[in-house]
JSON list of C-alpha atoms in Angstrom, two decimals:
[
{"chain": "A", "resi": 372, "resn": "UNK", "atom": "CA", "xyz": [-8.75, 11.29, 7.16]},
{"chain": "A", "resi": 373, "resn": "UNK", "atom": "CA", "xyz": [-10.58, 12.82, 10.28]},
{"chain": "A", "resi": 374, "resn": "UNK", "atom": "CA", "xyz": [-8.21, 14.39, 12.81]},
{"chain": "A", "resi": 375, "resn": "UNK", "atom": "CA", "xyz": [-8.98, 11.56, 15.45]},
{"chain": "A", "resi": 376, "resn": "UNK", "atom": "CA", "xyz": [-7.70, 9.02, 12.74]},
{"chain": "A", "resi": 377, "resn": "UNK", "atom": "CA", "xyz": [-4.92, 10.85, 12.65]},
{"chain": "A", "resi": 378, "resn": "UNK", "atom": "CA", "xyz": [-4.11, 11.54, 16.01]},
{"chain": "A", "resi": 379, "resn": "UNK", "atom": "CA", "xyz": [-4.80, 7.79, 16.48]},
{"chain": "A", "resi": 380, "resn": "UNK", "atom": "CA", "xyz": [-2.24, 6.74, 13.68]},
{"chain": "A", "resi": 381, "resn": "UNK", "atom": "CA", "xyz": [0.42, 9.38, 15.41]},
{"chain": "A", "resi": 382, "resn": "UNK", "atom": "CA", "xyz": [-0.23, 7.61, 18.65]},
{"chain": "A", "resi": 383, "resn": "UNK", "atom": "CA", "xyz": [0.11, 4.52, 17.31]},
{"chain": "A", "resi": 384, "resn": "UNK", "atom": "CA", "xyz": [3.22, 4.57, 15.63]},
{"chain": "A", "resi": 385, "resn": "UNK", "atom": "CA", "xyz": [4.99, 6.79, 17.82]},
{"chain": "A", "resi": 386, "resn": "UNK", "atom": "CA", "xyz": [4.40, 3.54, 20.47]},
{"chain": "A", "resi": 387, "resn": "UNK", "atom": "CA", "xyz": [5.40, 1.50, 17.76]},
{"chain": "A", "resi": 388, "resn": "UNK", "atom": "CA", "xyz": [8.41, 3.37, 17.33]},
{"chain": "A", "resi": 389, "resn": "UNK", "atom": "CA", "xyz": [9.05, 3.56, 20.88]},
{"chain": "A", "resi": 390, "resn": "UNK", "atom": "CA", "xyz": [8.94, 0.08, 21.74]},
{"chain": "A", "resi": 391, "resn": "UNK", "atom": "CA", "xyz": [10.91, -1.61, 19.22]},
{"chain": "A", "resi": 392, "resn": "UNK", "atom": "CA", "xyz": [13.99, 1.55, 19.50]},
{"chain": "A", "resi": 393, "resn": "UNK", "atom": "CA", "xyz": [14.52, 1.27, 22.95]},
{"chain": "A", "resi": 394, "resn": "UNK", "atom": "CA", "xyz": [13.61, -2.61, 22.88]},
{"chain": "A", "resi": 395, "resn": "UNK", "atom": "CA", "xyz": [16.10, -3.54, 20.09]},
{"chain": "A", "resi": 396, "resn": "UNK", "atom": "CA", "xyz": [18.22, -0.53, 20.85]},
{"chain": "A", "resi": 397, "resn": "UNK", "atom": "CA", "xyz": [18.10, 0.03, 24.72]},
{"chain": "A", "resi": 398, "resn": "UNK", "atom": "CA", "xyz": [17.76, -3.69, 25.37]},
{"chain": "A", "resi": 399, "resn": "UNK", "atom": "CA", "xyz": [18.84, -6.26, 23.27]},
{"chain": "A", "resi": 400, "resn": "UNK", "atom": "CA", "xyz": [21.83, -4.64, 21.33]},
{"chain": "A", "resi": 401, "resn": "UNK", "atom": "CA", "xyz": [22.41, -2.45, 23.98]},
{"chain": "A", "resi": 402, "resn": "UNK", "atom": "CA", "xyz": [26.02, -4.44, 24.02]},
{"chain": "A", "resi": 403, "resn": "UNK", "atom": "CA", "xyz": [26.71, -3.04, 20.42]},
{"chain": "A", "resi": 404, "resn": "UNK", "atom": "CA", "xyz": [25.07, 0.18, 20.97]},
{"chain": "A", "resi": 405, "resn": "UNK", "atom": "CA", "xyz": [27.77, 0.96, 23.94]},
{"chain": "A", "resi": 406, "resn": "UNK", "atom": "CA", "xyz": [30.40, 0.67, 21.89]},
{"chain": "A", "resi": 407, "resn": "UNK", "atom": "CA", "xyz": [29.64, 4.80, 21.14]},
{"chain": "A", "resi": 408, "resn": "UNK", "atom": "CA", "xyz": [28.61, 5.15, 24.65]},
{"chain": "A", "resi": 409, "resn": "UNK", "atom": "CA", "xyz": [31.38, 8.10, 25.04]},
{"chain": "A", "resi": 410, "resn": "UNK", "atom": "CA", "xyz": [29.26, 10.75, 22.46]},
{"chain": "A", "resi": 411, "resn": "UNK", "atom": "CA", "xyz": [26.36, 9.94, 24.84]},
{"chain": "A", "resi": 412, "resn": "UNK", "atom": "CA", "xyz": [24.73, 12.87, 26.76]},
{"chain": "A", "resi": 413, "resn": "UNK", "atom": "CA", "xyz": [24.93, 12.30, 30.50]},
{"chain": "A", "resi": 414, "resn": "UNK", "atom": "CA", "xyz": [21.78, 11.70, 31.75]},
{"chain": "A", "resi": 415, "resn": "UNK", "atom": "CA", "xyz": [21.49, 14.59, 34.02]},
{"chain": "A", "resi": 416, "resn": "UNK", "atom": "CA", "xyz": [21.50, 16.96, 31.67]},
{"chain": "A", "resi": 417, "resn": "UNK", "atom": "CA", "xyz": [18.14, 16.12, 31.10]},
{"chain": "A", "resi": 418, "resn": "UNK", "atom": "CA", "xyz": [18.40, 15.84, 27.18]},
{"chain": "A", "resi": 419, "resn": "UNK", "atom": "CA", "xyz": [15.88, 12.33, 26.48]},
{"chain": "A", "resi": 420, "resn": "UNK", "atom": "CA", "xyz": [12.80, 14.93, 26.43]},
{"chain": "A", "resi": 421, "resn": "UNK", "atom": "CA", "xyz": [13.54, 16.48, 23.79]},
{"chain": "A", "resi": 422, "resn": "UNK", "atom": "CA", "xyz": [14.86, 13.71, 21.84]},
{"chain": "A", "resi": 423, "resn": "UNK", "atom": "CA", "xyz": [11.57, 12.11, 22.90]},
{"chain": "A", "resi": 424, "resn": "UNK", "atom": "CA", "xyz": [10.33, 15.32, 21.53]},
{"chain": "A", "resi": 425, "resn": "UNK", "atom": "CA", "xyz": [12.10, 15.23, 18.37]},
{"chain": "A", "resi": 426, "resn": "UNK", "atom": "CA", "xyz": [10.95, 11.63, 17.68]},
{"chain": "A", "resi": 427, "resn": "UNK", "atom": "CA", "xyz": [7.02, 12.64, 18.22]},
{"chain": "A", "resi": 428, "resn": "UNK", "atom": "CA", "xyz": [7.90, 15.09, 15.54]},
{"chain": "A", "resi": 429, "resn": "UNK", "atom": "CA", "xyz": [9.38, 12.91, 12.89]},
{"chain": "A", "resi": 430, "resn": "UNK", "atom": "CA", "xyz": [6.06, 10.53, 13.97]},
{"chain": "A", "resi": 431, "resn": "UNK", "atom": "CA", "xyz": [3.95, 13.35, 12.94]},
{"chain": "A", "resi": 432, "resn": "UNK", "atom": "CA", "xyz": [5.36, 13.70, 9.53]},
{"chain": "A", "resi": 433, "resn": "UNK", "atom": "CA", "xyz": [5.69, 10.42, 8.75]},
{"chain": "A", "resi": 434, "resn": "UNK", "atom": "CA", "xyz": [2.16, 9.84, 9.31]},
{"chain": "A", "resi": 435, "resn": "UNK", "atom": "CA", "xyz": [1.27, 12.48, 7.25]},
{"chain": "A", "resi": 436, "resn": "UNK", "atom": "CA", "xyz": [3.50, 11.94, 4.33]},
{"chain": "A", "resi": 437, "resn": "UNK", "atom": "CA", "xyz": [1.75, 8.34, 4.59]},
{"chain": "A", "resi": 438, "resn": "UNK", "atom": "CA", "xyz": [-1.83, 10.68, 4.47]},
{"chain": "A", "resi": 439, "resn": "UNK", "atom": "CA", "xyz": [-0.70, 12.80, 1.68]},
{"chain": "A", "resi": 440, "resn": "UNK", "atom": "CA", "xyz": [1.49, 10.57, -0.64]},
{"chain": "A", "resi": 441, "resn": "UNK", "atom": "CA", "xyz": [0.08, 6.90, 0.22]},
{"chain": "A", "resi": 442, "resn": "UNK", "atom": "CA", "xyz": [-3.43, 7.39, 1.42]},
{"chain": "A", "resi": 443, "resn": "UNK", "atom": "CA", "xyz": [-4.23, 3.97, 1.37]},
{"chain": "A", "resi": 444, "resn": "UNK", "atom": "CA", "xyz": [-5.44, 0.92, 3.23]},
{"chain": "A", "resi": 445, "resn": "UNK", "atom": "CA", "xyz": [-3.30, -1.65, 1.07]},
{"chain": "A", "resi": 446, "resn": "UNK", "atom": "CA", "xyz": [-0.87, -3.47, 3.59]},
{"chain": "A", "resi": 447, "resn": "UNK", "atom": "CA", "xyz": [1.41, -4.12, 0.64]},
{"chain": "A", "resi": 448, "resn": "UNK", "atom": "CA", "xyz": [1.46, -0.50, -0.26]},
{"chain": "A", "resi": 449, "resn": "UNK", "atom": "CA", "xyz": [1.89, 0.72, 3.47]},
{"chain": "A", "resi": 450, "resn": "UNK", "atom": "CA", "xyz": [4.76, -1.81, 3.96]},
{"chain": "A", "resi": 451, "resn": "UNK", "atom": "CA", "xyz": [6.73, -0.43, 0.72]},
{"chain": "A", "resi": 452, "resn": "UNK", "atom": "CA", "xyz": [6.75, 2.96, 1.91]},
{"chain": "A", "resi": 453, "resn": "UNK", "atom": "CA", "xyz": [7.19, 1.75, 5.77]},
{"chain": "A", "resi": 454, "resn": "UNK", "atom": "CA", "xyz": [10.43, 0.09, 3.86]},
{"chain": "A", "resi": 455, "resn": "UNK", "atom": "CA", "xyz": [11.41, 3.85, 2.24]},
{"chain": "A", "resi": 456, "resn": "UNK", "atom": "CA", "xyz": [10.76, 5.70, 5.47]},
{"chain": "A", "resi": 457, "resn": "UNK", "atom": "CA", "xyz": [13.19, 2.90, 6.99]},
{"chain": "A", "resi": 458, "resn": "UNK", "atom": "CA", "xyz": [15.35, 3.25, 4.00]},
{"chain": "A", "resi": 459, "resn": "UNK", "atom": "CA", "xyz": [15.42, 6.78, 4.43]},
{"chain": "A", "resi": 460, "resn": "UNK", "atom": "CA", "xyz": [16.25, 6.79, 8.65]},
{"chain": "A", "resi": 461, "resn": "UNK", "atom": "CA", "xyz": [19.34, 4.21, 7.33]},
{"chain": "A", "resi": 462, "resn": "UNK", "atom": "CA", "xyz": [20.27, 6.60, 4.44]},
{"chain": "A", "resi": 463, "resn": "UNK", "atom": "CA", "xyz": [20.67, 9.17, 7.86]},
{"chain": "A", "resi": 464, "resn": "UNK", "atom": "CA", "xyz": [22.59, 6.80, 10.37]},
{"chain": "A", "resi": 465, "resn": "UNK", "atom": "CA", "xyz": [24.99, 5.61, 7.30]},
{"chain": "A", "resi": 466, "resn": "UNK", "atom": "CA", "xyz": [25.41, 9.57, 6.83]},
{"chain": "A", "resi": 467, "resn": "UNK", "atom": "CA", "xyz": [26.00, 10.50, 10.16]},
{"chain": "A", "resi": 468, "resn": "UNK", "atom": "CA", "xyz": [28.62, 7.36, 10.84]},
{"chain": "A", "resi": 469, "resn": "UNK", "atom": "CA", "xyz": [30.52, 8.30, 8.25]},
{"chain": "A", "resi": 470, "resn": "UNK", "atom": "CA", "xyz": [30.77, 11.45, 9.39]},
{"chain": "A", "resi": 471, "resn": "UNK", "atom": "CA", "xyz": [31.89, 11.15, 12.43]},
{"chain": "A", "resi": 472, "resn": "UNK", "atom": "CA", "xyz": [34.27, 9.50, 14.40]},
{"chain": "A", "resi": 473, "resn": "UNK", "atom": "CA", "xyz": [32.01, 6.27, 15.80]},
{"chain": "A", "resi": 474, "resn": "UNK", "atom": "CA", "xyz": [32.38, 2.55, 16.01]},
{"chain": "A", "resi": 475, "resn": "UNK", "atom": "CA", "xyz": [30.44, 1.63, 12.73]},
{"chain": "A", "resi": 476, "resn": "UNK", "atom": "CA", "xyz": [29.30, -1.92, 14.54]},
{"chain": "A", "resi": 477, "resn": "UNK", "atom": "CA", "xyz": [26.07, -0.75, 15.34]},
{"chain": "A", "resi": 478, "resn": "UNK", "atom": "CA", "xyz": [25.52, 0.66, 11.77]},
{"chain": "A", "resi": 479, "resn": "UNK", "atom": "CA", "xyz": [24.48, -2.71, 10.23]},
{"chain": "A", "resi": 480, "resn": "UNK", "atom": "CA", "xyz": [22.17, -3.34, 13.06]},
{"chain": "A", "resi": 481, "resn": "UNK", "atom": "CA", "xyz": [20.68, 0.00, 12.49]},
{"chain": "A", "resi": 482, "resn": "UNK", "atom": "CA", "xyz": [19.63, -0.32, 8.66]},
{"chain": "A", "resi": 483, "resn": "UNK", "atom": "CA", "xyz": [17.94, -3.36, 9.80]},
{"chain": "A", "resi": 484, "resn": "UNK", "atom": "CA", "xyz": [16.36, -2.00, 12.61]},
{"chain": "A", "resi": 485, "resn": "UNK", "atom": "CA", "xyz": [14.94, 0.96, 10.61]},
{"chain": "A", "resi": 486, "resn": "UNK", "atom": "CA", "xyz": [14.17, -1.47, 7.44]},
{"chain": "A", "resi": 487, "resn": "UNK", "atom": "CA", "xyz": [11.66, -3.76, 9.80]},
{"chain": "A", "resi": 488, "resn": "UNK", "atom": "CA", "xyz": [10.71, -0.97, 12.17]},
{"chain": "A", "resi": 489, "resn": "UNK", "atom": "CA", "xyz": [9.70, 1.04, 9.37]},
{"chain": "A", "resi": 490, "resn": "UNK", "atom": "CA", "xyz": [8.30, -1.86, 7.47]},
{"chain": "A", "resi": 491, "resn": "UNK", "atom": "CA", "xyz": [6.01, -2.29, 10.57]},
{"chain": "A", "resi": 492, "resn": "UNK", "atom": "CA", "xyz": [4.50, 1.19, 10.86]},
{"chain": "A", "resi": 493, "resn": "UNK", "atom": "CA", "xyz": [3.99, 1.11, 7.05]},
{"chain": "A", "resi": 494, "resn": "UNK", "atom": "CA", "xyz": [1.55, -1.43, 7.36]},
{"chain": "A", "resi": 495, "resn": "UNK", "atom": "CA", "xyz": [0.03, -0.86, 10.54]},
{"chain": "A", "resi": 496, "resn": "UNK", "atom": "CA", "xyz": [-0.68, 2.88, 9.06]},
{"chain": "A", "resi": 497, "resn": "UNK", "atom": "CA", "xyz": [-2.17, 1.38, 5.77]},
{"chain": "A", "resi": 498, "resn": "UNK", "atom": "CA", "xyz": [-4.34, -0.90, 8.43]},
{"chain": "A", "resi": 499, "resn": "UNK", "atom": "CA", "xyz": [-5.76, 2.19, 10.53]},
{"chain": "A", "resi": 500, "resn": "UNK", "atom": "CA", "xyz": [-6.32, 4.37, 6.78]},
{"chain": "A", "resi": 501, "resn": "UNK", "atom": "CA", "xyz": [-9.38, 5.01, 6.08]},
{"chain": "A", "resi": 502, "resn": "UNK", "atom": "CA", "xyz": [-10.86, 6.03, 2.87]},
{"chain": "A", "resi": 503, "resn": "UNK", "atom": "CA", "xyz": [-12.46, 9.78, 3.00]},
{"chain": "A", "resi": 504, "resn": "UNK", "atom": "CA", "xyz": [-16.05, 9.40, 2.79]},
{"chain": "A", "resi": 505, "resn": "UNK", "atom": "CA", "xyz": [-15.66, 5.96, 4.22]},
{"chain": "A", "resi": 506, "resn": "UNK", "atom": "CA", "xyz": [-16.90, 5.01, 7.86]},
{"chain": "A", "resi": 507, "resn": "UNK", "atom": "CA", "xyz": [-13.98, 3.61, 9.96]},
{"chain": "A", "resi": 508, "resn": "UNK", "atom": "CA", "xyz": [-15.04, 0.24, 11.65]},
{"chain": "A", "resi": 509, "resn": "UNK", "atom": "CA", "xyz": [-15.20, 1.75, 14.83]},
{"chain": "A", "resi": 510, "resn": "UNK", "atom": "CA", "xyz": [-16.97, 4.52, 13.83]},
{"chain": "A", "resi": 511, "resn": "UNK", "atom": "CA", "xyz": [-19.73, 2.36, 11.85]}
]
């Protein structure tokens, strides 16, 4: 994969990402979410760049584990490891609530959240693959 096509697929799912967090999140389960609103950083200390940080990160090496273990264009292929990479983000959440003193009510929203989310970018990465040797569409 050229580094364009990457940077491209990093973009893309990172915005992917993005939207459907803080949409589902943020937005429409915000109600559930609050119910650990006390372990939330104030917002002055100026913390949600480097979270935003941290998820542009995790973007990065999703997209390449896709590049290096997946390497394909299949949508049913992208969308079972989208569903591991999901699986794996729940794995982390179930982890950390159990771990910790939070309200677990958001948990079950979360695995499904990360399930579809991931499910999502699986596929949309498997769409934007392209072969080596190959010509992307654009590129033709």
């Amino acid at each position: 994969m050229s580094t364009g096509r990457f940077i491209l697929s990093v973009v893309v799912a990172f915005v992917i990402y993005s939207v459907f967090y803080m949409g589902l999140m943020a937005f429409l389960f915000l109600d559930v979410y609050l119910s650990n609103a006390h372990m939330f950083r104030p917002e002055a200390e100026g913390m949600a760049l480097y979270g935003m940080l941290g998820h542009l990160v995790q973007t990065i090496i999703v997209v390449a584990l896709f590049n290096m273990a997946v390497a394909s264009n299949c949508i049913k292929t992208g969308a079972k490891f989208g569903l591991l990479m999901g699986g794996y983000l729940a794995a982390t959440d179930f982890t950390m609530y159990m771990g910790l003193k939070m309200s677990l009510s958001p948990l079950p929203y979360s695995i499904v959240i990360h399930l579809a989310v991931g499910m999502i970018v699986g596929v949309v990465l498997a769409k934007l693959y392209v072969p080596s040797g190959e010509a992307a569409p654009a590129d033709a």
